[in-house]
JSON list of C-alpha atoms in Angstrom, two decimals:
[
{"chain": "A", "resi": 370, "resn": "ARG", "atom": "CA", "xyz": [21.75, -37.19, 41.44]},
{"chain": "A", "resi": 371, "resn": "ASN", "atom": "CA", "xyz": [22.53, -33.58, 40.95]},
{"chain": "A", "resi": 372, "resn": "VAL", "atom": "CA", "xyz": [24.32, -34.13, 37.94]},
{"chain": "A", "resi": 373, "resn": "ILE", "atom": "CA", "xyz": [21.47, -36.05, 36.76]},
{"chain": "A", "resi": 374, "resn": "GLU", "atom": "CA", "xyz": [19.08, -33.31, 37.90]},
{"chain": "A", "resi": 375, "resn": "GLN", "atom": "CA", "xyz": [21.27, -30.57, 36.00]},
{"chain": "A", "resi": 376, "resn": "ASN", "atom": "CA", "xyz": [21.51, -32.61, 32.87]},
{"chain": "A", "resi": 377, "resn": "ILE", "atom": "CA", "xyz": [17.58, -32.93, 32.68]},
{"chain": "A", "resi": 378, "resn": "GLY", "atom": "CA", "xyz": [17.35, -29.19, 33.48]},
{"chain": "A", "resi": 379, "resn": "ALA", "atom": "CA", "xyz": [19.74, -28.48, 30.55]},
{"chain": "A", "resi": 380, "resn": "ALA", "atom": "CA", "xyz": [17.73, -31.01, 28.28]},
{"chain": "A", "resi": 381, "resn": "SER", "atom": "CA", "xyz": [14.64, -29.16, 29.17]},
{"chain": "A", "resi": 382, "resn": "LYS", "atom": "CA", "xyz": [15.94, -25.69, 28.25]},
{"chain": "A", "resi": 383, "resn": "VAL", "atom": "CA", "xyz": [17.06, -27.39, 24.82]},
{"chain": "A", "resi": 384, "resn": "LEU", "atom": "CA", "xyz": [13.72, -28.81, 24.24]},
{"chain": "A", "resi": 385, "resn": "GLU", "atom": "CA", "xyz": [12.08, -25.32, 24.95]},
{"chain": "A", "resi": 386, "resn": "LYS", "atom": "CA", "xyz": [14.09, -23.78, 22.79]},
{"chain": "A", "resi": 387, "resn": "ALA", "atom": "CA", "xyz": [13.97, -26.02, 20.14]},
{"chain": "A", "resi": 388, "resn": "SER", "atom": "CA", "xyz": [9.93, -26.28, 20.52]},
{"chain": "A", "resi": 389, "resn": "SER", "atom": "CA", "xyz": [9.83, -22.46, 20.20]},
{"chain": "A", "resi": 390, "resn": "GLU", "atom": "CA", "xyz": [12.29, -22.50, 16.85]},
{"chain": "A", "resi": 391, "resn": "VAL", "atom": "CA", "xyz": [9.98, -24.98, 15.42]},
{"chain": "A", "resi": 392, "resn": "ALA", "atom": "CA", "xyz": [6.84, -22.93, 16.36]},
{"chain": "A", "resi": 393, "resn": "THR", "atom": "CA", "xyz": [8.40, -20.00, 14.63]},
{"chain": "A", "resi": 394, "resn": "GLN", "atom": "CA", "xyz": [9.55, -21.84, 11.45]},
{"chain": "A", "resi": 395, "resn": "THR", "atom": "CA", "xyz": [6.12, -23.18, 11.22]},
{"chain": "A", "resi": 396, "resn": "ALA", "atom": "CA", "xyz": [4.52, -20.10, 11.44]},
{"chain": "A", "resi": 397, "resn": "LYS", "atom": "CA", "xyz": [6.79, -18.39, 8.89]},
{"chain": "A", "resi": 398, "resn": "ALA", "atom": "CA", "xyz": [6.10, -21.42, 6.40]},
{"chain": "A", "resi": 399, "resn": "GLU", "atom": "CA", "xyz": [2.38, -20.78, 6.89]},
{"chain": "A", "resi": 400, "resn": "PHE", "atom": "CA", "xyz": [2.74, -17.15, 6.17]},
{"chain": "A", "resi": 401, "resn": "THR", "atom": "CA", "xyz": [4.68, -17.71, 3.02]},
{"chain": "A", "resi": 402, "resn": "GLU", "atom": "CA", "xyz": [2.37, -20.34, 1.74]},
{"chain": "A", "resi": 403, "resn": "GLU", "atom": "CA", "xyz": [-0.64, -17.71, 2.51]},
{"chain": "A", "resi": 404, "resn": "LEU", "atom": "CA", "xyz": [1.35, -14.99, 0.70]},
{"chain": "A", "resi": 405, "resn": "ASN", "atom": "CA", "xyz": [2.18, -17.26, -2.19]},
{"chain": "A", "resi": 406, "resn": "SER", "atom": "CA", "xyz": [-1.24, -18.50, -2.62]},
{"chain": "A", "resi": 407, "resn": "ASP", "atom": "CA", "xyz": [-2.72, -14.85, -2.65]},
{"chain": "A", "resi": 408, "resn": "ARG", "atom": "CA", "xyz": [-0.11, -14.08, -5.26]},
{"chain": "A", "resi": 409, "resn": "VAL", "atom": "CA", "xyz": [-1.19, -16.97, -7.53]},
{"chain": "A", "resi": 410, "resn": "GLY", "atom": "CA", "xyz": [-4.94, -16.03, -6.74]},
{"chain": "A", "resi": 411, "resn": "HIS", "atom": "CA", "xyz": [-3.97, -12.12, -7.79]},
{"chain": "A", "resi": 412, "resn": "GLY", "atom": "CA", "xyz": [-2.42, -13.40, -11.09]},
{"chain": "A", "resi": 413, "resn": "ARG", "atom": "CA", "xyz": [-5.69, -15.60, -11.53]},
{"chain": "A", "resi": 414, "resn": "LEU", "atom": "CA", "xyz": [-7.84, -12.78, -11.53]},
{"chain": "A", "resi": 415, "resn": "LYS", "atom": "CA", "xyz": [-5.76, -10.37, -13.20]},
{"chain": "A", "resi": 416, "resn": "ASN", "atom": "CA", "xyz": [-5.48, -12.89, -16.06]},
{"chain": "A", "resi": 417, "resn": "LEU", "atom": "CA", "xyz": [-9.54, -13.40, -15.78]},
{"chain": "A", "resi": 418, "resn": "CYS", "atom": "CA", "xyz": [-9.75, -9.54, -16.28]},
{"chain": "A", "resi": 419, "resn": "GLU", "atom": "CA", "xyz": [-7.38, -8.82, -19.02]},
{"chain": "A", "resi": 420, "resn": "GLU", "atom": "CA", "xyz": [-9.41, -11.91, -20.87]},
{"chain": "A", "resi": 421, "resn": "GLY", "atom": "CA", "xyz": [-12.59, -9.80, -20.64]},
{"chain": "A", "resi": 422, "resn": "GLY", "atom": "CA", "xyz": [-14.06, -11.54, -17.55]},
{"chain": "A", "resi": 423, "resn": "VAL", "atom": "CA", "xyz": [-14.75, -8.69, -15.42]},
{"chain": "A", "resi": 424, "resn": "PRO", "atom": "CA", "xyz": [-16.55, -5.72, -17.54]},
{"chain": "A", "resi": 425, "resn": "GLY", "atom": "CA", "xyz": [-15.16, -2.40, -16.84]},
{"chain": "A", "resi": 426, "resn": "TYR", "atom": "CA", "xyz": [-11.38, -3.82, -15.76]},
{"chain": "A", "resi": 427, "resn": "ILE", "atom": "CA", "xyz": [-9.28, -0.89, -16.78]},
{"chain": "A", "resi": 428, "resn": "GLY", "atom": "CA", "xyz": [-6.00, -2.04, -15.86]},
{"chain": "A", "resi": 429, "resn": "MET", "atom": "CA", "xyz": [-3.24, -2.44, -12.85]},
{"chain": "A", "resi": 430, "resn": "VAL", "atom": "CA", "xyz": [-2.20, 0.91, -11.06]},
{"chain": "A", "resi": 431, "resn": "ASN", "atom": "CA", "xyz": [1.97, -0.33, -12.09]},
{"chain": "A", "resi": 432, "resn": "GLN", "atom": "CA", "xyz": [0.65, -0.66, -15.60]},
{"chain": "A", "resi": 433, "resn": "LEU", "atom": "CA", "xyz": [-1.22, 2.81, -15.84]},
{"chain": "A", "resi": 434, "resn": "VAL", "atom": "CA", "xyz": [1.13, 4.99, -13.92]},
{"chain": "A", "resi": 435, "resn": "THR", "atom": "CA", "xyz": [4.61, 5.59, -14.45]},
{"chain": "A", "resi": 436, "resn": "TYR", "atom": "CA", "xyz": [6.97, 8.07, -12.67]},
{"chain": "A", "resi": 437, "resn": "PRO", "atom": "CA", "xyz": [10.35, 9.66, -13.54]},
{"chain": "A", "resi": 438, "resn": "ALA", "atom": "CA", "xyz": [13.73, 8.21, -12.08]},
{"chain": "A", "resi": 439, "resn": "PRO", "atom": "CA", "xyz": [14.52, 11.31, -9.50]},
{"chain": "A", "resi": 440, "resn": "TYR", "atom": "CA", "xyz": [11.38, 10.39, -7.82]},
{"chain": "A", "resi": 441, "resn": "THR", "atom": "CA", "xyz": [11.52, 6.85, -7.58]},
{"chain": "A", "resi": 442, "resn": "ARG", "atom": "CA", "xyz": [12.01, 6.59, -3.58]},
{"chain": "A", "resi": 443, "resn": "ALA", "atom": "CA", "xyz": [9.03, 8.87, -2.97]},
{"chain": "A", "resi": 444, "resn": "CYS", "atom": "CA", "xyz": [6.94, 7.37, -5.72]},
{"chain": "A", "resi": 445, "resn": "ALA", "atom": "CA", "xyz": [7.67, 3.85, -4.77]},
{"chain": "A", "resi": 446, "resn": "ALA", "atom": "CA", "xyz": [6.95, 4.59, -1.34]},
{"chain": "A", "resi": 447, "resn": "VAL", "atom": "CA", "xyz": [3.45, 5.87, -1.76]},
{"chain": "A", "resi": 448, "resn": "MET", "atom": "CA", "xyz": [2.82, 3.59, -4.85]},
{"chain": "A", "resi": 449, "resn": "ASP", "atom": "CA", "xyz": [3.59, 0.53, -2.78]},
{"chain": "A", "resi": 450, "resn": "MET", "atom": "CA", "xyz": [0.26, -0.39, -1.44]},
{"chain": "A", "resi": 451, "resn": "TRP", "atom": "CA", "xyz": [-1.57, 0.68, -4.76]},
{"chain": "A", "resi": 452, "resn": "SER", "atom": "CA", "xyz": [1.03, -0.63, -7.27]},
{"chain": "A", "resi": 453, "resn": "SER", "atom": "CA", "xyz": [-1.07, -3.83, -7.43]},
{"chain": "A", "resi": 454, "resn": "ALA", "atom": "CA", "xyz": [-4.48, -2.48, -7.17]},
{"chain": "A", "resi": 455, "resn": "PHE", "atom": "CA", "xyz": [-6.88, -3.11, -9.81]},
{"chain": "A", "resi": 456, "resn": "VAL", "atom": "CA", "xyz": [-8.48, -0.13, -11.51]},
{"chain": "A", "resi": 457, "resn": "VAL", "atom": "CA", "xyz": [-12.16, -0.36, -12.69]},
{"chain": "A", "resi": 458, "resn": "SER", "atom": "CA", "xyz": [-14.26, 2.21, -14.17]},
{"chain": "A", "resi": 459, "resn": "ASP", "atom": "CA", "xyz": [-17.15, 2.34, -11.65]},
{"chain": "A", "resi": 460, "resn": "VAL", "atom": "CA", "xyz": [-18.85, 0.57, -8.71]},
{"chain": "A", "resi": 461, "resn": "ARG", "atom": "CA", "xyz": [-20.57, -1.80, -10.52]},
{"chain": "A", "resi": 462, "resn": "SER", "atom": "CA", "xyz": [-17.42, -3.01, -12.17]},
{"chain": "A", "resi": 463, "resn": "MET", "atom": "CA", "xyz": [-16.05, -2.91, -8.81]},
{"chain": "A", "resi": 464, "resn": "THR", "atom": "CA", "xyz": [-18.77, -5.26, -7.42]},
{"chain": "A", "resi": 465, "resn": "ALA", "atom": "CA", "xyz": [-18.14, -7.60, -10.50]},
{"chain": "A", "resi": 466, "resn": "LEU", "atom": "CA", "xyz": [-14.34, -7.75, -9.26]},
{"chain": "A", "resi": 467, "resn": "ILE", "atom": "CA", "xyz": [-15.12, -8.52, -5.71]},
{"chain": "A", "resi": 468, "resn": "LYS", "atom": "CA", "xyz": [-17.40, -11.50, -7.10]},
{"chain": "A", "resi": 469, "resn": "ALA", "atom": "CA", "xyz": [-14.84, -12.42, -9.24]},
{"chain": "A", "resi": 470, "resn": "GLY", "atom": "CA", "xyz": [-12.08, -12.82, -6.40]},
{"chain": "A", "resi": 471, "resn": "LYS", "atom": "CA", "xyz": [-14.45, -14.52, -3.95]},
{"chain": "A", "resi": 472, "resn": "ARG", "atom": "CA", "xyz": [-14.81, -17.26, -6.43]},
{"chain": "A", "resi": 473, "resn": "LEU", "atom": "CA", "xyz": [-11.10, -17.39, -6.80]},
{"chain": "A", "resi": 474, "resn": "ASP", "atom": "CA", "xyz": [-11.05, -17.53, -2.90]},
{"chain": "A", "resi": 475, "resn": "ILE", "atom": "CA", "xyz": [-8.92, -14.64, -2.75]},
{"chain": "A", "resi": 476, "resn": "ARG", "atom": "CA", "xyz": [-8.75, -12.94, 0.87]},
{"chain": "A", "resi": 477, "resn": "SER", "atom": "CA", "xyz": [-7.77, -9.48, 0.20]},
{"chain": "A", "resi": 478, "resn": "PHE", "atom": "CA", "xyz": [-6.99, -7.24, -2.97]},
{"chain": "A", "resi": 479, "resn": "ALA", "atom": "CA", "xyz": [-7.07, -3.39, -3.63]},
{"chain": "A", "resi": 480, "resn": "ILE", "atom": "CA", "xyz": [-9.63, -1.90, -6.11]},
{"chain": "A", "resi": 481, "resn": "ILE", "atom": "CA", "xyz": [-10.03, 1.83, -7.35]},
{"chain": "A", "resi": 482, "resn": "PRO", "atom": "CA", "xyz": [-13.09, 2.64, -9.11]},
{"chain": "A", "resi": 483, "resn": "LEU", "atom": "CA", "xyz": [-12.26, 5.47, -11.38]},
{"chain": "A", "resi": 484, "resn": "SER", "atom": "CA", "xyz": [-15.36, 6.94, -11.24]},
{"chain": "A", "resi": 485, "resn": "GLU", "atom": "CA", "xyz": [-15.08, 7.53, -7.64]},
{"chain": "A", "resi": 486, "resn": "VAL", "atom": "CA", "xyz": [-11.63, 9.13, -7.73]},
{"chain": "A", "resi": 487, "resn": "SER", "atom": "CA", "xyz": [-11.99, 11.07, -10.87]},
{"chain": "A", "resi": 488, "resn": "GLU", "atom": "CA", "xyz": [-13.05, 14.43, -9.11]},
{"chain": "A", "resi": 489, "resn": "VAL", "atom": "CA", "xyz": [-10.03, 13.98, -6.51]},
{"chain": "A", "resi": 490, "resn": "ARG", "atom": "CA", "xyz": [-7.94, 17.26, -6.42]},
{"chain": "A", "resi": 491, "resn": "PRO", "atom": "CA", "xyz": [-4.28, 17.30, -4.92]},
{"chain": "A", "resi": 492, "resn": "VAL", "atom": "CA", "xyz": [-3.24, 19.15, -1.95]},
{"chain": "A", "resi": 493, "resn": "SER", "atom": "CA", "xyz": [-2.66, 22.97, -2.36]},
{"chain": "A", "resi": 494, "resn": "VAL", "atom": "CA", "xyz": [0.97, 23.81, -1.21]},
{"chain": "A", "resi": 495, "resn": "SER", "atom": "CA", "xyz": [2.71, 26.97, -1.37]},
{"chain": "A", "resi": 496, "resn": "LYS", "atom": "CA", "xyz": [6.02, 26.36, -3.44]},
{"chain": "A", "resi": 497, "resn": "SER", "atom": "CA", "xyz": [8.25, 27.57, -0.70]},
{"chain": "A", "resi": 498, "resn": "ALA", "atom": "CA", "xyz": [12.19, 26.43, -0.66]},
{"chain": "A", "resi": 499, "resn": "GLY", "atom": "CA", "xyz": [12.70, 22.83, -1.19]},
{"chain": "A", "resi": 500, "resn": "VAL", "atom": "CA", "xyz": [8.83, 22.13, -1.75]},
{"chain": "A", "resi": 501, "resn": "VAL", "atom": "CA", "xyz": [8.19, 20.19, -5.08]},
{"chain": "A", "resi": 502, "resn": "GLY", "atom": "CA", "xyz": [4.48, 20.08, -5.00]},
{"chain": "A", "resi": 503, "resn": "PRO", "atom": "CA", "xyz": [2.16, 17.10, -4.85]},
{"chain": "A", "resi": 504, "resn": "LEU", "atom": "CA", "xyz": [3.68, 14.05, -5.70]},
{"chain": "A", "resi": 505, "resn": "SER", "atom": "CA", "xyz": [0.92, 13.27, -8.06]},
{"chain": "A", "resi": 506, "resn": "GLY", "atom": "CA", "xyz": [2.01, 16.05, -10.45]},
{"chain": "A", "resi": 507, "resn": "VAL", "atom": "CA", "xyz": [5.32, 14.11, -11.07]},
{"chain": "A", "resi": 508, "resn": "LEU", "atom": "CA", "xyz": [3.34, 10.52, -11.64]},
{"chain": "A", "resi": 509, "resn": "LYS", "atom": "CA", "xyz": [2.73, 9.92, -15.39]},
{"chain": "A", "resi": 510, "resn": "ALA", "atom": "CA", "xyz": [-0.41, 8.48, -16.80]},
{"chain": "A", "resi": 511, "resn": "GLU", "atom": "CA", "xyz": [-3.15, 9.26, -19.56]},
{"chain": "A", "resi": 512, "resn": "LYS", "atom": "CA", "xyz": [-4.95, 12.31, -18.88]},
{"chain": "A", "resi": 513, "resn": "GLN", "atom": "CA", "xyz": [-8.19, 10.60, -18.03]},
{"chain": "A", "resi": 514, "resn": "TYR", "atom": "CA", "xyz": [-6.50, 9.16, -14.96]},
{"chain": "A", "resi": 515, "resn": "ARG", "atom": "CA", "xyz": [-5.58, 12.45, -13.40]},
{"chain": "A", "resi": 516, "resn": "GLY", "atom": "CA", "xyz": [-7.96, 11.74, -10.49]},
{"chain": "A", "resi": 517, "resn": "LEU", "atom": "CA", "xyz": [-6.51, 8.28, -9.83]},
{"chain": "A", "resi": 518, "resn": "LEU", "atom": "CA", "xyz": [-2.80, 10.08, -9.77]},
{"chain": "A", "resi": 519, "resn": "ASN", "atom": "CA", "xyz": [-4.26, 12.41, -7.41]},
{"chain": "A", "resi": 520, "resn": "PHE", "atom": "CA", "xyz": [-6.10, 9.85, -4.98]},
{"chain": "A", "resi": 521, "resn": "ILE", "atom": "CA", "xyz": [-2.66, 7.71, -4.62]},
{"chain": "A", "resi": 522, "resn": "ALA", "atom": "CA", "xyz": [-0.40, 10.61, -4.32]},
{"chain": "A", "resi": 523, "resn": "GLY", "atom": "CA", "xyz": [-2.14, 13.93, -4.36]},
{"chain": "A", "resi": 524, "resn": "ASP", "atom": "CA", "xyz": [-1.85, 14.16, -0.58]},
{"chain": "A", "resi": 525, "resn": "THR", "atom": "CA", "xyz": [1.99, 13.83, -0.38]},
{"chain": "A", "resi": 526, "resn": "VAL", "atom": "CA", "xyz": [4.44, 16.33, -1.02]},
{"chain": "A", "resi": 527, "resn": "PRO", "atom": "CA", "xyz": [8.35, 15.64, -1.38]},
{"chain": "A", "resi": 528, "resn": "CYS", "atom": "CA", "xyz": [10.54, 18.18, -0.16]},
{"chain": "A", "resi": 529, "resn": "ALA", "atom": "CA", "xyz": [14.37, 18.75, -0.67]},
{"chain": "A", "resi": 530, "resn": "GLY", "atom": "CA", "xyz": [16.25, 17.45, 2.72]},
{"chain": "A", "resi": 531, "resn": "LEU", "atom": "CA", "xyz": [13.61, 15.10, 3.49]},
{"chain": "A", "resi": 532, "resn": "ASP", "atom": "CA", "xyz": [16.02, 12.09, 2.98]},
{"chain": "A", "resi": 533, "resn": "ARG", "atom": "CA", "xyz": [18.52, 13.71, 5.49]},
{"chain": "A", "resi": 534, "resn": "LEU", "atom": "CA", "xyz": [15.80, 14.60, 7.78]},
{"chain": "A", "resi": 535, "resn": "CYS", "atom": "CA", "xyz": [14.93, 10.56, 7.83]},
{"chain": "A", "resi": 536, "resn": "ALA", "atom": "CA", "xyz": [18.09, 9.10, 7.55]},
{"chain": "A", "resi": 537, "resn": "GLY", "atom": "CA", "xyz": [17.91, 5.95, 10.19]},
{"chain": "A", "resi": 538, "resn": "ALA", "atom": "CA", "xyz": [14.37, 5.90, 10.31]},
{"chain": "A", "resi": 539, "resn": "ASP", "atom": "CA", "xyz": [12.75, 2.60, 10.30]},
{"chain": "A", "resi": 540, "resn": "VAL", "atom": "CA", "xyz": [9.10, 3.68, 10.31]},
{"chain": "A", "resi": 541, "resn": "LEU", "atom": "CA", "xyz": [7.15, 5.96, 7.88]},
{"chain": "A", "resi": 542, "resn": "VAL", "atom": "CA", "xyz": [4.09, 7.21, 10.07]},
{"chain": "A", "resi": 543, "resn": "HIS", "atom": "CA", "xyz": [1.30, 8.88, 8.02]},
{"chain": "A", "resi": 544, "resn": "THR", "atom": "CA", "xyz": [-0.87, 11.25, 10.54]},
{"chain": "A", "resi": 545, "resn": "VAL", "atom": "CA", "xyz": [-4.18, 12.43, 10.07]},
{"chain": "A", "resi": 546, "resn": "VAL", "atom": "CA", "xyz": [-5.23, 15.70, 11.98]},
{"chain": "A", "resi": 547, "resn": "ARG", "atom": "CA", "xyz": [-8.63, 17.42, 12.06]},
{"chain": "A", "resi": 548, "resn": "ARG", "atom": "CA", "xyz": [-9.04, 20.68, 10.25]},
{"chain": "A", "resi": 549, "resn": "ASP", "atom": "CA", "xyz": [-10.39, 22.54, 13.04]},
{"chain": "A", "resi": 550, "resn": "GLN", "atom": "CA", "xyz": [-7.16, 21.75, 15.13]},
{"chain": "A", "resi": 551, "resn": "ILE", "atom": "CA", "xyz": [-5.08, 23.28, 12.43]},
{"chain": "A", "resi": 552, "resn": "GLU", "atom": "CA", "xyz": [-7.06, 26.43, 11.72]},
{"chain": "A", "resi": 553, "resn": "ALA", "atom": "CA", "xyz": [-6.95, 26.98, 15.51]},
{"chain": "A", "resi": 554, "resn": "LEU", "atom": "CA", "xyz": [-2.91, 26.86, 15.52]},
{"chain": "A", "resi": 555, "resn": "ALA", "atom": "CA", "xyz": [-2.63, 29.68, 12.65]},
{"chain": "A", "resi": 556, "resn": "VAL", "atom": "CA", "xyz": [0.70, 28.55, 11.31]},
{"chain": "A", "resi": 557, "resn": "PRO", "atom": "CA", "xyz": [0.90, 29.57, 7.88]},
{"chain": "A", "resi": 558, "resn": "ARG", "atom": "CA", "xyz": [3.05, 26.60, 6.85]},
{"chain": "A", "resi": 559, "resn": "LEU", "atom": "CA", "xyz": [0.53, 24.07, 8.54]},
{"chain": "A", "resi": 560, "resn": "LEU", "atom": "CA", "xyz": [-2.44, 25.96, 6.84]},
{"chain": "A", "resi": 561, "resn": "ASP", "atom": "CA", "xyz": [-0.86, 24.79, 3.41]},
{"chain": "A", "resi": 562, "resn": "VAL", "atom": "CA", "xyz": [-2.33, 21.16, 4.25]},
{"chain": "A", "resi": 563, "resn": "LEU", "atom": "CA", "xyz": [-6.06, 22.30, 4.27]}
]
């Protein structure tokens, strides 16, 4: 009787493990299917735009913006979220693009209306040792997209030695602080971010 109970207990544990693994694999498969569906939808939306189906469509960020090889890691990190964003001329074009995306049943996609970012300026920083300046300054695009570059990377400042400082890090954290808190500290290096 003890042997039978032990075998049943062991079999029950194996069944629990198998059930858990099936649930994990099912969730992964569903996520992959959803991701692939979004990619296909994005491609269809891009094709529609390129065929003139959305007035005011300018292009994708990754078609409009390039960067020099020495800044590949910094630019790729910042551009990751934005590289597949749709760039349109104005809010009216953005609305048309959103409607087209809904018709194609696309759940999410990034849009940047150029009219809303044309006046964006990069942060002002002192060029102390190792500070390159705003990353938007190393991005390359036609002159009319300067505001777009500043929107995407004007608040990112690459510094020499950052790779060394971040060695072994698993997460990049962006922090937002209030202006009055930084001003209250009155530390010159921190005031550069204002």
